Short mmCIF file of C-alpha atoms in Angstrom, two decimals:
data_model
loop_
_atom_site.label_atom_id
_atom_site.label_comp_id
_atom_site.label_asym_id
_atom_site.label_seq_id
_atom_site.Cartn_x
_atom_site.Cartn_y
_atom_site.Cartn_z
CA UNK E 29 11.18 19.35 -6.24
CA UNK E 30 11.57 22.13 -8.09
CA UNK E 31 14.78 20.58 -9.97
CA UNK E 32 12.97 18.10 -11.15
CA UNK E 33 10.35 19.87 -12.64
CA UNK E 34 12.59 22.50 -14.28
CA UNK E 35 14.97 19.66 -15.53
CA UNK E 36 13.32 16.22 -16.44
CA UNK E 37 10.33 16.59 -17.13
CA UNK E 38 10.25 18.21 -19.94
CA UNK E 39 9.86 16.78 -23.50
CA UNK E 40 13.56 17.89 -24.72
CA UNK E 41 15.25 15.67 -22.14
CA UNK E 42 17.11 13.38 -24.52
CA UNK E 43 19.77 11.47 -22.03
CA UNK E 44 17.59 8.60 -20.08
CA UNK E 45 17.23 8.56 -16.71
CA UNK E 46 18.61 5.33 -14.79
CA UNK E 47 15.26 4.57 -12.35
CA UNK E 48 11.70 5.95 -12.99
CA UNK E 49 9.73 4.88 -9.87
CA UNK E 50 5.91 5.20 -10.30
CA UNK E 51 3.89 5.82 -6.78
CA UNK E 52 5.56 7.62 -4.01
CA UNK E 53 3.87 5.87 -0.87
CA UNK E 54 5.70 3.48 1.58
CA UNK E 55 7.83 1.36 -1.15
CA UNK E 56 8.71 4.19 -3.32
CA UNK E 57 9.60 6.30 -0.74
CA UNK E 58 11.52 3.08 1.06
CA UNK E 59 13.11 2.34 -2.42
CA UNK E 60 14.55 6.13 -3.02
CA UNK E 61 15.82 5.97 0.40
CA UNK E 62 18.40 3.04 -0.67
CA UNK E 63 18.86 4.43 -4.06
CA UNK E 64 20.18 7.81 -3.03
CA UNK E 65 23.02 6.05 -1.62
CA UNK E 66 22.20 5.07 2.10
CA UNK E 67 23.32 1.46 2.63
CA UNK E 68 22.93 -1.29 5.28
CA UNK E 69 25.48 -3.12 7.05
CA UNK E 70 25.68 -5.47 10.15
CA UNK E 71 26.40 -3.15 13.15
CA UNK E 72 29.48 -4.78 14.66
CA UNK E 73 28.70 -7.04 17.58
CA UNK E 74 25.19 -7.24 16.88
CA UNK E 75 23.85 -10.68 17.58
CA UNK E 76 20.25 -12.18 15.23
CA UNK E 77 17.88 -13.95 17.68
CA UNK E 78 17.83 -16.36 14.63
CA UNK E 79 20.82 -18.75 15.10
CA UNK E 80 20.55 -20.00 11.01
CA UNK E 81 20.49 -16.19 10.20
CA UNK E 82 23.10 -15.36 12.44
CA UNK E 83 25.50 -17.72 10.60
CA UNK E 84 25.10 -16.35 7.49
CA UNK E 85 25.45 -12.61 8.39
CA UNK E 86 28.84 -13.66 10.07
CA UNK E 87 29.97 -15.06 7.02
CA UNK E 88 30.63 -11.34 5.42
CA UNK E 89 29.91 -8.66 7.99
CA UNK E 90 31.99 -6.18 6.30
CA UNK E 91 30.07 -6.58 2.94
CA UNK E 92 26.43 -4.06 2.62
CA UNK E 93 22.97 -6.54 2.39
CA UNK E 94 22.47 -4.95 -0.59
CA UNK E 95 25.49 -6.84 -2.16
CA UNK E 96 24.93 -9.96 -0.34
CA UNK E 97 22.87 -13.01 -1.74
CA UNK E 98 19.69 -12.62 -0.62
CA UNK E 99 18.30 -15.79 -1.81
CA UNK E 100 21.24 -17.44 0.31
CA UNK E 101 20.31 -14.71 3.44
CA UNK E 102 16.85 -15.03 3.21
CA UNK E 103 17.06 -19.37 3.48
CA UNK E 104 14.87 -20.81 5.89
CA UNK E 105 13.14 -17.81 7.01
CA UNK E 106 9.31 -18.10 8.13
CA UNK E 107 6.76 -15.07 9.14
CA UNK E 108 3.53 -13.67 8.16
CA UNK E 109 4.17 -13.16 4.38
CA UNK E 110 5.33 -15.29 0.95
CA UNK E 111 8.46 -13.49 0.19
CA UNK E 112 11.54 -14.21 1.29
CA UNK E 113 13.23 -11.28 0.89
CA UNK E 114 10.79 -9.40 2.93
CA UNK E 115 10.95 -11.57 5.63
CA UNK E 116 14.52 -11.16 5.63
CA UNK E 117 14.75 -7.28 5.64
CA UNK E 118 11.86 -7.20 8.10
CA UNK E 119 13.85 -9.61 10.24
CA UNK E 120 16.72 -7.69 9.93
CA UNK E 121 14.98 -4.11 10.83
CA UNK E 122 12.63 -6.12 13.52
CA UNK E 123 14.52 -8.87 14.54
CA UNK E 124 12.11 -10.28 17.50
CA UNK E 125 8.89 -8.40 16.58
CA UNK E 126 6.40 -11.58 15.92
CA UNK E 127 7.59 -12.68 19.09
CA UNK E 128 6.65 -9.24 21.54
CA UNK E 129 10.28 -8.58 21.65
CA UNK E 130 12.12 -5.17 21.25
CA UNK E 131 14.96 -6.57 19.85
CA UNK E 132 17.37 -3.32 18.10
CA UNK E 133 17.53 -3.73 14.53
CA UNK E 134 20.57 -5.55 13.41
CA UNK E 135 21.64 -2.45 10.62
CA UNK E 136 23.69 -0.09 10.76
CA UNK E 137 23.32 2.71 8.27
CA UNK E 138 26.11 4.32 5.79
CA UNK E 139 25.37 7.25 3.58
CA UNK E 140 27.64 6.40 0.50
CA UNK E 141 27.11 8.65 -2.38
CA UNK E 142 29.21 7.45 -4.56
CA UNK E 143 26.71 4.48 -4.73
CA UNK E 144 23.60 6.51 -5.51
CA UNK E 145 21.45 5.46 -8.26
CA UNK E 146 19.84 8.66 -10.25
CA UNK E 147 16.26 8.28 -10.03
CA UNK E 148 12.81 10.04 -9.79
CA UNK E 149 9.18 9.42 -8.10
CA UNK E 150 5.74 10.28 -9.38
CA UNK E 151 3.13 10.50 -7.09
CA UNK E 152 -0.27 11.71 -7.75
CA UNK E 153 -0.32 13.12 -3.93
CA UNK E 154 2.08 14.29 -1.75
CA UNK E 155 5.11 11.74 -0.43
CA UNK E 156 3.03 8.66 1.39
CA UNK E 157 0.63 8.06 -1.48
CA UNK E 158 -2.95 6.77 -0.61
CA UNK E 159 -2.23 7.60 3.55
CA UNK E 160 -2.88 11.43 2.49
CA UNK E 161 -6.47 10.04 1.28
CA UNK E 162 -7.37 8.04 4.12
CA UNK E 163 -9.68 10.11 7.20
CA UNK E 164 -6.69 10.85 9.43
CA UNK E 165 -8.60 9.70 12.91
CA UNK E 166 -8.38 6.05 11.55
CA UNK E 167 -6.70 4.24 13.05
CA UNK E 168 -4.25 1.78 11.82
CA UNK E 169 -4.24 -2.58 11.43
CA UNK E 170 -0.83 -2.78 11.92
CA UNK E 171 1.11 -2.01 14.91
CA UNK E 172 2.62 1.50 14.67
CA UNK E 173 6.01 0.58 14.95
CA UNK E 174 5.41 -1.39 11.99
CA UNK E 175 4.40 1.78 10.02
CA UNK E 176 8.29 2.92 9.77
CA UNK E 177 10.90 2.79 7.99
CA UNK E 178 14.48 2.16 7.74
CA UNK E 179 16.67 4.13 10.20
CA UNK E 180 13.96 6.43 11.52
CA UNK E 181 11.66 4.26 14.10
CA UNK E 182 7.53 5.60 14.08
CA UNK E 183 7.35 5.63 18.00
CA UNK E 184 10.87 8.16 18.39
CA UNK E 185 9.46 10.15 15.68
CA UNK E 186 5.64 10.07 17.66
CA UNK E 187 7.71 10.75 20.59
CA UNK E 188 10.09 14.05 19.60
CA UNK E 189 5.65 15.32 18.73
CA UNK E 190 4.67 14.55 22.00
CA UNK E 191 2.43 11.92 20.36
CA UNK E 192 1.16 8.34 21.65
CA UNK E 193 0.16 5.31 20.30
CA UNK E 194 -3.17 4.10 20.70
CA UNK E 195 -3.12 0.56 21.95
CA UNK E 196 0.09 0.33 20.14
CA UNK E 197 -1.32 1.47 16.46
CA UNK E 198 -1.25 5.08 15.19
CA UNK E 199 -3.58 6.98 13.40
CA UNK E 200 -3.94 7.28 9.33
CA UNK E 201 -3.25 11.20 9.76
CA UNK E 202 -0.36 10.27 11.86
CA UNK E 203 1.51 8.08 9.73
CA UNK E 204 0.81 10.26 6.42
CA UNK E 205 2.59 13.03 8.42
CA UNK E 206 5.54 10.62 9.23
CA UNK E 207 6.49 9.87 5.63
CA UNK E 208 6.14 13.37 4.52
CA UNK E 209 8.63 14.13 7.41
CA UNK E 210 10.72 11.19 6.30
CA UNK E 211 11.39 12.26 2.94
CA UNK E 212 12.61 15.41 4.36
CA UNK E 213 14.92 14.39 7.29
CA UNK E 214 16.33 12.01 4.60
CA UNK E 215 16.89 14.60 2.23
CA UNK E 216 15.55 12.44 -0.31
CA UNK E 217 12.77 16.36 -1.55
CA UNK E 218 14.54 16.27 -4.75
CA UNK E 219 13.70 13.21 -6.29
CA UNK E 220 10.26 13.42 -5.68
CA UNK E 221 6.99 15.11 -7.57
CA UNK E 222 3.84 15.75 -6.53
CA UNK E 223 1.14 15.88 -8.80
CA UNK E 224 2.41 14.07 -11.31
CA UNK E 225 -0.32 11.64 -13.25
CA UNK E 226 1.45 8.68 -15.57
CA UNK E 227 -0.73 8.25 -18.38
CA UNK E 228 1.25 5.83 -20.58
CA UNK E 229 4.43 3.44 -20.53
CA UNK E 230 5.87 1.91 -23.75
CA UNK E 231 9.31 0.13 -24.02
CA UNK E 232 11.15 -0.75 -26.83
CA UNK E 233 14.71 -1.73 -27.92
CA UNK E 234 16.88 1.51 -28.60
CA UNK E 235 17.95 2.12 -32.38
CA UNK E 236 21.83 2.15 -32.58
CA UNK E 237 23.34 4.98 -33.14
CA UNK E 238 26.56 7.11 -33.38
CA UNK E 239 30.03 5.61 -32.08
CA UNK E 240 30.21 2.88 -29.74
CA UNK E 241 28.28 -0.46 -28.76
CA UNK E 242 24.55 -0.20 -28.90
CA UNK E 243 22.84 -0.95 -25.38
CA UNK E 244 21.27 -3.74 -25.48
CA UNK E 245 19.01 -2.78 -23.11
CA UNK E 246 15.44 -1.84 -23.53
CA UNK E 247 14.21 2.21 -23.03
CA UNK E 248 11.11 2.68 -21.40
CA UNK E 249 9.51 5.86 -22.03
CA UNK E 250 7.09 7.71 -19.26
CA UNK E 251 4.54 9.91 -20.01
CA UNK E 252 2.04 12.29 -18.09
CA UNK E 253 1.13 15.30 -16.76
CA UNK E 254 1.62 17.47 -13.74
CA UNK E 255 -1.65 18.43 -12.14
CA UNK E 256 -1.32 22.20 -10.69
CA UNK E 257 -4.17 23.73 -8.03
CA UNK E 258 -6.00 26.10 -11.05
CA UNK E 259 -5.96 22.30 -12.49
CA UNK E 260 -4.40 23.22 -15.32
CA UNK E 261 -1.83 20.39 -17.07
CA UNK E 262 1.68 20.83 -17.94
CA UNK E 263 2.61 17.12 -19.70
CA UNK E 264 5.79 15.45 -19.57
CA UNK E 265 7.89 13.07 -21.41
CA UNK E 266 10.65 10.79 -19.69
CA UNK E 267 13.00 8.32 -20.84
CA UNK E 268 14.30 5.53 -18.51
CA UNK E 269 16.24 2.48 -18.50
CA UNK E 270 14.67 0.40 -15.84
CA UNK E 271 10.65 1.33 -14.22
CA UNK E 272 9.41 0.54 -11.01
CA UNK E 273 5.83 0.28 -10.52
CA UNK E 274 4.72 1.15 -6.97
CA UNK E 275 1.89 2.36 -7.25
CA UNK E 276 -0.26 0.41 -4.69
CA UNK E 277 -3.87 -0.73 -4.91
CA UNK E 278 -6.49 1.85 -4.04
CA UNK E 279 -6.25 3.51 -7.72
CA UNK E 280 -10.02 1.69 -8.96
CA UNK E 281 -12.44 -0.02 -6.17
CA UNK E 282 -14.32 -3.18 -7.11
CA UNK E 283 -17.92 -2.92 -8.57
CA UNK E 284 -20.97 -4.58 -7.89
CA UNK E 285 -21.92 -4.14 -11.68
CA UNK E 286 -25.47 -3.81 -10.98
CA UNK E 287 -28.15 -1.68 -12.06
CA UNK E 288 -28.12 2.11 -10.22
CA UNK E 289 -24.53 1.87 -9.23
CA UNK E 290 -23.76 5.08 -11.21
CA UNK E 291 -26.40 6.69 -9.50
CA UNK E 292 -24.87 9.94 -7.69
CA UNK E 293 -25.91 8.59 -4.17
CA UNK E 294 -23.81 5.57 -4.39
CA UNK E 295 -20.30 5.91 -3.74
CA UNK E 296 -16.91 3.83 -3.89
CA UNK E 297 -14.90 5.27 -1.29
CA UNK E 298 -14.95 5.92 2.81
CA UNK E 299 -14.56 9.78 1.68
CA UNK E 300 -18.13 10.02 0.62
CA UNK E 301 -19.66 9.82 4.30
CA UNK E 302 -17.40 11.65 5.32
CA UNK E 303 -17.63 14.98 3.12
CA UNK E 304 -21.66 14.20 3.69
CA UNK E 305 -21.36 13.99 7.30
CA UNK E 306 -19.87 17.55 6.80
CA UNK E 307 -21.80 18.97 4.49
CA UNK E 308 -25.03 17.88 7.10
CA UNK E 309 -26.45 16.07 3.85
CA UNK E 310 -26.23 12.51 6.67
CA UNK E 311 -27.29 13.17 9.92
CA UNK E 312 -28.42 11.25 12.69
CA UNK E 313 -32.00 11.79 11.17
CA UNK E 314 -31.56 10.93 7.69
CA UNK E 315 -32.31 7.70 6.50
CA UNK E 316 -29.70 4.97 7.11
CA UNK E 317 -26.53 4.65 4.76
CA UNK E 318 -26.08 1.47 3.60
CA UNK E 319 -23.06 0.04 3.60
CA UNK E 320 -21.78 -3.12 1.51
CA UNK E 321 -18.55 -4.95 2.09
CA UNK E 322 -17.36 -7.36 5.10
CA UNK E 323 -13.67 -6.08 5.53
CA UNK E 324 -11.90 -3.91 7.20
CA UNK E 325 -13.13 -0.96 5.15
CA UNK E 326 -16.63 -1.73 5.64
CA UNK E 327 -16.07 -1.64 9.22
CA UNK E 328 -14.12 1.61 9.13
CA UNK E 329 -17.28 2.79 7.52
CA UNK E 330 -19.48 1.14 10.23
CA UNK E 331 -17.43 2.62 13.28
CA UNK E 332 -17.25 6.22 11.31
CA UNK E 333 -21.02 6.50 11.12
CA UNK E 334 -22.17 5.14 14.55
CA UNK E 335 -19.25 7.88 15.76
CA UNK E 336 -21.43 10.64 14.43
CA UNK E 337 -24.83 8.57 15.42
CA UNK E 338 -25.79 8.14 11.82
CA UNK E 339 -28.39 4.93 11.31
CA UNK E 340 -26.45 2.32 9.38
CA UNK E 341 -27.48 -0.76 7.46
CA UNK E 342 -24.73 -3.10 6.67
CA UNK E 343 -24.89 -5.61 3.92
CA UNK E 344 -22.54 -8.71 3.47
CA UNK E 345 -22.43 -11.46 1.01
CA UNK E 346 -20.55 -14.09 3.74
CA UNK E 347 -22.14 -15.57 6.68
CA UNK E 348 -21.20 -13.97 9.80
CA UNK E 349 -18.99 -17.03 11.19
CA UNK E 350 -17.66 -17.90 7.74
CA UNK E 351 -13.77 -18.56 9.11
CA UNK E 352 -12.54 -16.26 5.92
CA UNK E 353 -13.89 -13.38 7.80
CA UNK E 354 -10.67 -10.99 8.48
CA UNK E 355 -12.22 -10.77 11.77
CA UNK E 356 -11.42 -13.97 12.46
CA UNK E 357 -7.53 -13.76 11.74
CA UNK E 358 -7.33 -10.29 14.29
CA UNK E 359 -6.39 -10.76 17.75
CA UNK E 360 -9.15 -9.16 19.75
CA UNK E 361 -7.35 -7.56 22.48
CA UNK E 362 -4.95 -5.46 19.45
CA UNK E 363 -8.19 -4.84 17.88
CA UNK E 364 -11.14 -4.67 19.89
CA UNK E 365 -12.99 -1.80 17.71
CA UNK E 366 -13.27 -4.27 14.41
CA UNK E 367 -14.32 -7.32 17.15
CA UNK E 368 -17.01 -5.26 18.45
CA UNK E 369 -18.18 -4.78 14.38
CA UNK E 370 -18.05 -8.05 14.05
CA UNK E 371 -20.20 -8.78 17.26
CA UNK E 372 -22.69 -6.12 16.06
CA UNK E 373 -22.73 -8.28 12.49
CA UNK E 374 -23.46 -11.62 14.47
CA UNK E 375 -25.94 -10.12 16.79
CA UNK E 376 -27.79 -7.61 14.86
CA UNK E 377 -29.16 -9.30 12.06
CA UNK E 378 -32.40 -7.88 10.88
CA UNK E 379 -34.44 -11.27 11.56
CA UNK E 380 -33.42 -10.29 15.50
CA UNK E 381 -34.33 -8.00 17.68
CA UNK E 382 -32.02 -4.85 18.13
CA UNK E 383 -29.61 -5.23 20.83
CA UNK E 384 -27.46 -1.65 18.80
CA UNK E 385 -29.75 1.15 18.00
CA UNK E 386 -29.21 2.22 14.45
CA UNK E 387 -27.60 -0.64 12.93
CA UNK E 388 -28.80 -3.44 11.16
CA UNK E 389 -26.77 -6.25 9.40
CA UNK E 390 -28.11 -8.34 6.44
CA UNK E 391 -25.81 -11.35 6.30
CA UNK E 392 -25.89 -13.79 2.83
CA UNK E 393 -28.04 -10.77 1.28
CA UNK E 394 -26.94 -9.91 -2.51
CA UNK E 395 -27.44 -6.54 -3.57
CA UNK E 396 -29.75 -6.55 -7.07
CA UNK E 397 -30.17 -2.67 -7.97
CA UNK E 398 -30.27 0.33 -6.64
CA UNK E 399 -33.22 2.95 -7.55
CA UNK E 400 -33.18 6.64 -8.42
CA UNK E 401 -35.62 7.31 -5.14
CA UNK E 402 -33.15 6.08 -2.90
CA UNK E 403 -33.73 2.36 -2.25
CA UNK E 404 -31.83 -0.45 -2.09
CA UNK E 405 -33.06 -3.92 -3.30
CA UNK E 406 -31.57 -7.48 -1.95
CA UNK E 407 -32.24 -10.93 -2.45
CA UNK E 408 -31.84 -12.50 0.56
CA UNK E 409 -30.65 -16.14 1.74
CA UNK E 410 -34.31 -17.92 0.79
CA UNK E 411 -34.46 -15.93 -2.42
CA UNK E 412 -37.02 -13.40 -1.10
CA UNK E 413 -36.52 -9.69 -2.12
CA UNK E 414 -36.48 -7.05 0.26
CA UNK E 415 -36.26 -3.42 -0.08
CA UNK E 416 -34.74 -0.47 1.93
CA UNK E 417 -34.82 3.40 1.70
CA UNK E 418 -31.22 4.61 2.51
CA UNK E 419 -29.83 7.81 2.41
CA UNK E 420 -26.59 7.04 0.95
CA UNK E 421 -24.49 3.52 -0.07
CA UNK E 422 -20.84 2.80 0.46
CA UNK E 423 -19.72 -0.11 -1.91
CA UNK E 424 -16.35 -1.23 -0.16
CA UNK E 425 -16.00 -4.59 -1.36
CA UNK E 426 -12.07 -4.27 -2.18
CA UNK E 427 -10.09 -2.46 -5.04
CA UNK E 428 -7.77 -2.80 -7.93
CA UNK E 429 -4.82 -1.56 -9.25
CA UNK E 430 -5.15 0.61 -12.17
CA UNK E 431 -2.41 -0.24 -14.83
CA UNK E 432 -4.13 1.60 -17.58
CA UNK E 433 -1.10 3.46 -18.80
CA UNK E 434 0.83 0.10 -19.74
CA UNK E 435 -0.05 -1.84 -22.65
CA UNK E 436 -2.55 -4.12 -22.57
CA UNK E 437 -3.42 -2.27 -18.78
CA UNK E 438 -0.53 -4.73 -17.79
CA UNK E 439 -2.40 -7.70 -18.17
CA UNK E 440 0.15 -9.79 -19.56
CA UNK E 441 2.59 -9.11 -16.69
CA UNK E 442 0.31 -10.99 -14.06
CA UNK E 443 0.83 -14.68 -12.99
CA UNK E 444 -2.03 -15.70 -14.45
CA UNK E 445 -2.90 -13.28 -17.45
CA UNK E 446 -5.84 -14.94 -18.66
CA UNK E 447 -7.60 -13.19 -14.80
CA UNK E 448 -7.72 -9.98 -13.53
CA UNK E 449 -4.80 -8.56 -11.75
CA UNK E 450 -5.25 -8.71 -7.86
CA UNK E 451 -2.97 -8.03 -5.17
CA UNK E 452 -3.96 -10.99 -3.38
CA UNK E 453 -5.34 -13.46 -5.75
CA UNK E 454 -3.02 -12.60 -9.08
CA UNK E 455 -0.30 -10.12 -8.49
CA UNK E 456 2.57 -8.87 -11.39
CA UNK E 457 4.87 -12.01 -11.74
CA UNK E 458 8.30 -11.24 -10.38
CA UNK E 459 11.28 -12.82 -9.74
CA UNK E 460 11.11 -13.18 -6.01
CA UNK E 461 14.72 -11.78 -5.40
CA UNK E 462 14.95 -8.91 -7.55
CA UNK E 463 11.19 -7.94 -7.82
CA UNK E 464 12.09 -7.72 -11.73
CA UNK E 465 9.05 -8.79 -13.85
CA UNK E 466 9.32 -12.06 -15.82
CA UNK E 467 7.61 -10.71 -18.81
CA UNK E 468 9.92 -7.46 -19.38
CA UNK E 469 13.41 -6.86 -18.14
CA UNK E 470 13.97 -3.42 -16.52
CA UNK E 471 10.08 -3.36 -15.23
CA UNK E 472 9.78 -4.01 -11.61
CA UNK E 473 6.87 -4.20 -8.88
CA UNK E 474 6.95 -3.65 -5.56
CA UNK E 475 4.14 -3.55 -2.72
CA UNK E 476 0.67 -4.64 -2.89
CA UNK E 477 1.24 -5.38 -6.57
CA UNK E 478 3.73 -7.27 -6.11
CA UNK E 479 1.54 -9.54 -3.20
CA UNK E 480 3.38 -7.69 -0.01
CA UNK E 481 0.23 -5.80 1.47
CA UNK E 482 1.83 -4.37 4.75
CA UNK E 483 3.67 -1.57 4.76
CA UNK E 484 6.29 -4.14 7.05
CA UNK E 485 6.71 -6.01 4.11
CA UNK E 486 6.59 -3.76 1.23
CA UNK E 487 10.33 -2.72 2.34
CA UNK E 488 11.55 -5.90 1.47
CA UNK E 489 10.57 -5.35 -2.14
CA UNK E 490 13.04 -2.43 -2.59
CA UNK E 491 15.62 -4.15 -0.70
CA UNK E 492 15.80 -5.98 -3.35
CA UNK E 493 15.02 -3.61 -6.48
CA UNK E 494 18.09 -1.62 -5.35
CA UNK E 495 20.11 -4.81 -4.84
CA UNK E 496 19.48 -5.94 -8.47
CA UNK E 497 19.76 -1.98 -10.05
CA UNK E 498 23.16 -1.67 -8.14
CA UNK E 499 24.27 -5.46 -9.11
CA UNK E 500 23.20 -3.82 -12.72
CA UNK E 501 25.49 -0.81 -12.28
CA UNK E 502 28.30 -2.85 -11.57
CA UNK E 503 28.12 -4.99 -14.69
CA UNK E 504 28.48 -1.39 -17.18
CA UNK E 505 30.90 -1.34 -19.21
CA UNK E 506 33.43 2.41 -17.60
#
């Protein structure tokens, strides 16, 4: 890490750097992994459950995926997410999973370093991004072997800590500790640093200059600081041919925009109750925290405060059987905490009696403004107002990425750039084999911002960044 520090980022570096990659969670780490050389192949004599598959990777077993066509691999693939090239490299690391199988994966790895792509990843926390924020006792949606990555499973790595699963999930602590560890065993340390805040992006085509053909290619330049623990700021300066922005979601949760919201009681994030729950300033005596939202956050929140006995009042905008409930789309026997929050919001409305001592839910109520002595006013489903005294309020209603350091906040790069950016409603635009924007060449998007919200899924993003920045190296001129 060290290296890195010492060598590229600072302002005198002249000579660009291949790959900048933006966010060090999941995708970035997943991404570094296949740009520092390690490549997949078809283990020899490994049969695909999927016979159409199966044809294909016959066709050229001896040639890596990552110089395949994955449009042609990816054909005819179907699963729980829109791109095809995720499907594909999930199918190919989980061949049977959707099904309850245990299938091997398919892959056989190769380190080849003569294939290695320089690069570097900013993170603003350690390697695994936003899982280093999250309380590490919550537990995971997805199924923990669903968590890992490439050629390191999550349940050998639980198992060499004498760790298990919880009903086949792991916890948030767990995981976080996993891709710290994974960056290690990989070796992949030196490409990574911590700290580092991007404050601005800016591309442009080079000036020619000296001897030789000008590249036609555009330069992206990187700028930022390093955060150190006195929090003082050493900036930095990078140049880069090609940018990949991975830096997830979480960055800047969704408002209310109501009156009071800035008011220090009210907070954005699970954190809050938490570091009150410690400090004693919530207790089991205080008045209730109220807590907006109807996903899987919200409930987080909900579970988290009846674990320490805290009174909780829990305020939705949807009815409770509205079918768009993500309670709705969870099998109950994988997730039987979040089905017993949703039972509690069904059956513990305030117009009913209490079956759940210290809980209330206010279904179809809309928040109007929240007041400096600690109450909460609502407009509820006839119109009526009502008013609560709370302790503390949670607004966890979803987030959005935060794209302020490219121009414009990277509005333009969206599919629709007349609304918001939104991982699931209006995601970067990218082509959906090389993850390449189609509003700049050489700026990419992976993960959530790219639409692939699991961390299953995200890996098929960088599949197919390194395909396309190796299929980019073999086009230079010697």
């Amino acid at each position: 890490m060290s290296h890195w520090r010492k060598d590229h980022l600072g302002a005198s570096s002249s000579e660009p750097l291949e790959v900048v990659v933006i966010g060090n969670g999941p995708s970035g780490i997943c991404l570094s992994y296949l740009l520092s050389g390690y490549t997949p192949y078809v283990k020899p004599g490994a049969v695909h459950p999927h016979p159409l598959l199966q044809r294909k990777l016959l066709e050229a077993p001896e040639v890596s995926i990552l110089d395949q066509d994955l449009d042609h691999l990816s054909e005819g693939l179907e699963g729980r997410c829109e791109s095809p090239v995720a499907l594909l490299f999930d199918a190919l690391l989980r061949p049977d999973t959707d099904f309850g199988g245990n299938t091997e994966s398919v892959l056989t790895w190769r380190l080849q370093k003569e294939r290695a792509i320089p690069h570097v990843v900013l993170g603003r926390n350690l390697p695994g991004g936003a899982w280093h924020s999250i309380e590490g006792s919550m537990v995971t949606l997805s199924q923990g072997e669903w968590m890992g990555l490439p050629d390191l499973q999550f349940k050998d790595w639980m198992r060499k800590k004498r760790r298990g699963l919880r009903n086949s999930r792991a916890t948030a602590g767990d995981i976080a500790h996993y891709y710290r560890d994974y960056v290690t065993k990989k070796g992949l340390g030196h490409n990574f640093v911590s700290g580092a805040v991007v404050t601005a992006v800016e591309w442009g085509i080079p000036e020619p200059g000296g001897s030789g053909a000008p590249d036609p290619r555009p330069l992206f330049q990187v700028s930022g600081f390093l955060a150190a623990e006195d929090q003082s700021r050493q900036p930095f300066s990078l140049c880069a041919r090609n940018v990949v922005l991975a830096t997830g979601t979480s960055d800047s949760p969704a408002r209310l925009g109501i009156p009071g919201e800035t008011l220090p009681f009210v907070h954005h994030e699970l954190s809050a109750l938490e570091v009150a729950t410690r400090a004693g300033t919530v207790t089991p005596a205080s008045d209730p925290v109220l807590i907006i939202g109807a996903g899987l956050s919200a409930a987080d929140a909900v579970l988290y405060a009846r674990h320490y006995n805290i009174p909780v009042i829990h305020a939705f905008r949807r009815p409770v059987d509205d079918p768009g409930l993500v309670f709705n789309q969870l099998p109950k026997m994988l997730y039987p905490e979040y089905h017993k929050v949703h039972q509690m919001m069904r059956e513990q409305s305030i117009l009913s009696p209490s079956p759940y001592e210290g809980y209330r839910s206010l279904p179809e109520h809309q928040p109007l403004l929240f007041k400096e002595d600690r109450q909460a006013v609502f407009q509820d489903p006839t119109g009526l107002q009502k008013v609560f005294g709370i302790s503390l309020v949670l607004v966890l209603i979803g987030s959005h990425p935060d794209l302020s350091f490219l121009p414009g906040a990277g509005a333009d790069l969206a599919v629709d750039p007349e609304q918001p950016l939104s991982a699931k409603r209006n995601p970067v635009d990218v082509d959906p084999f090389t993850y390449q924007s189609t509003q700049q060449e050489g700026l990419y998007a992976v993960g959530p911002l790219a639409g692939d919200n699991f961390v299953r899924f995200v890996q098929g993003g960088a599949l197919a960044v390194a395909s396309s920045l190796l299929k980019k190296e073999a086009r230079k001129p010697p």
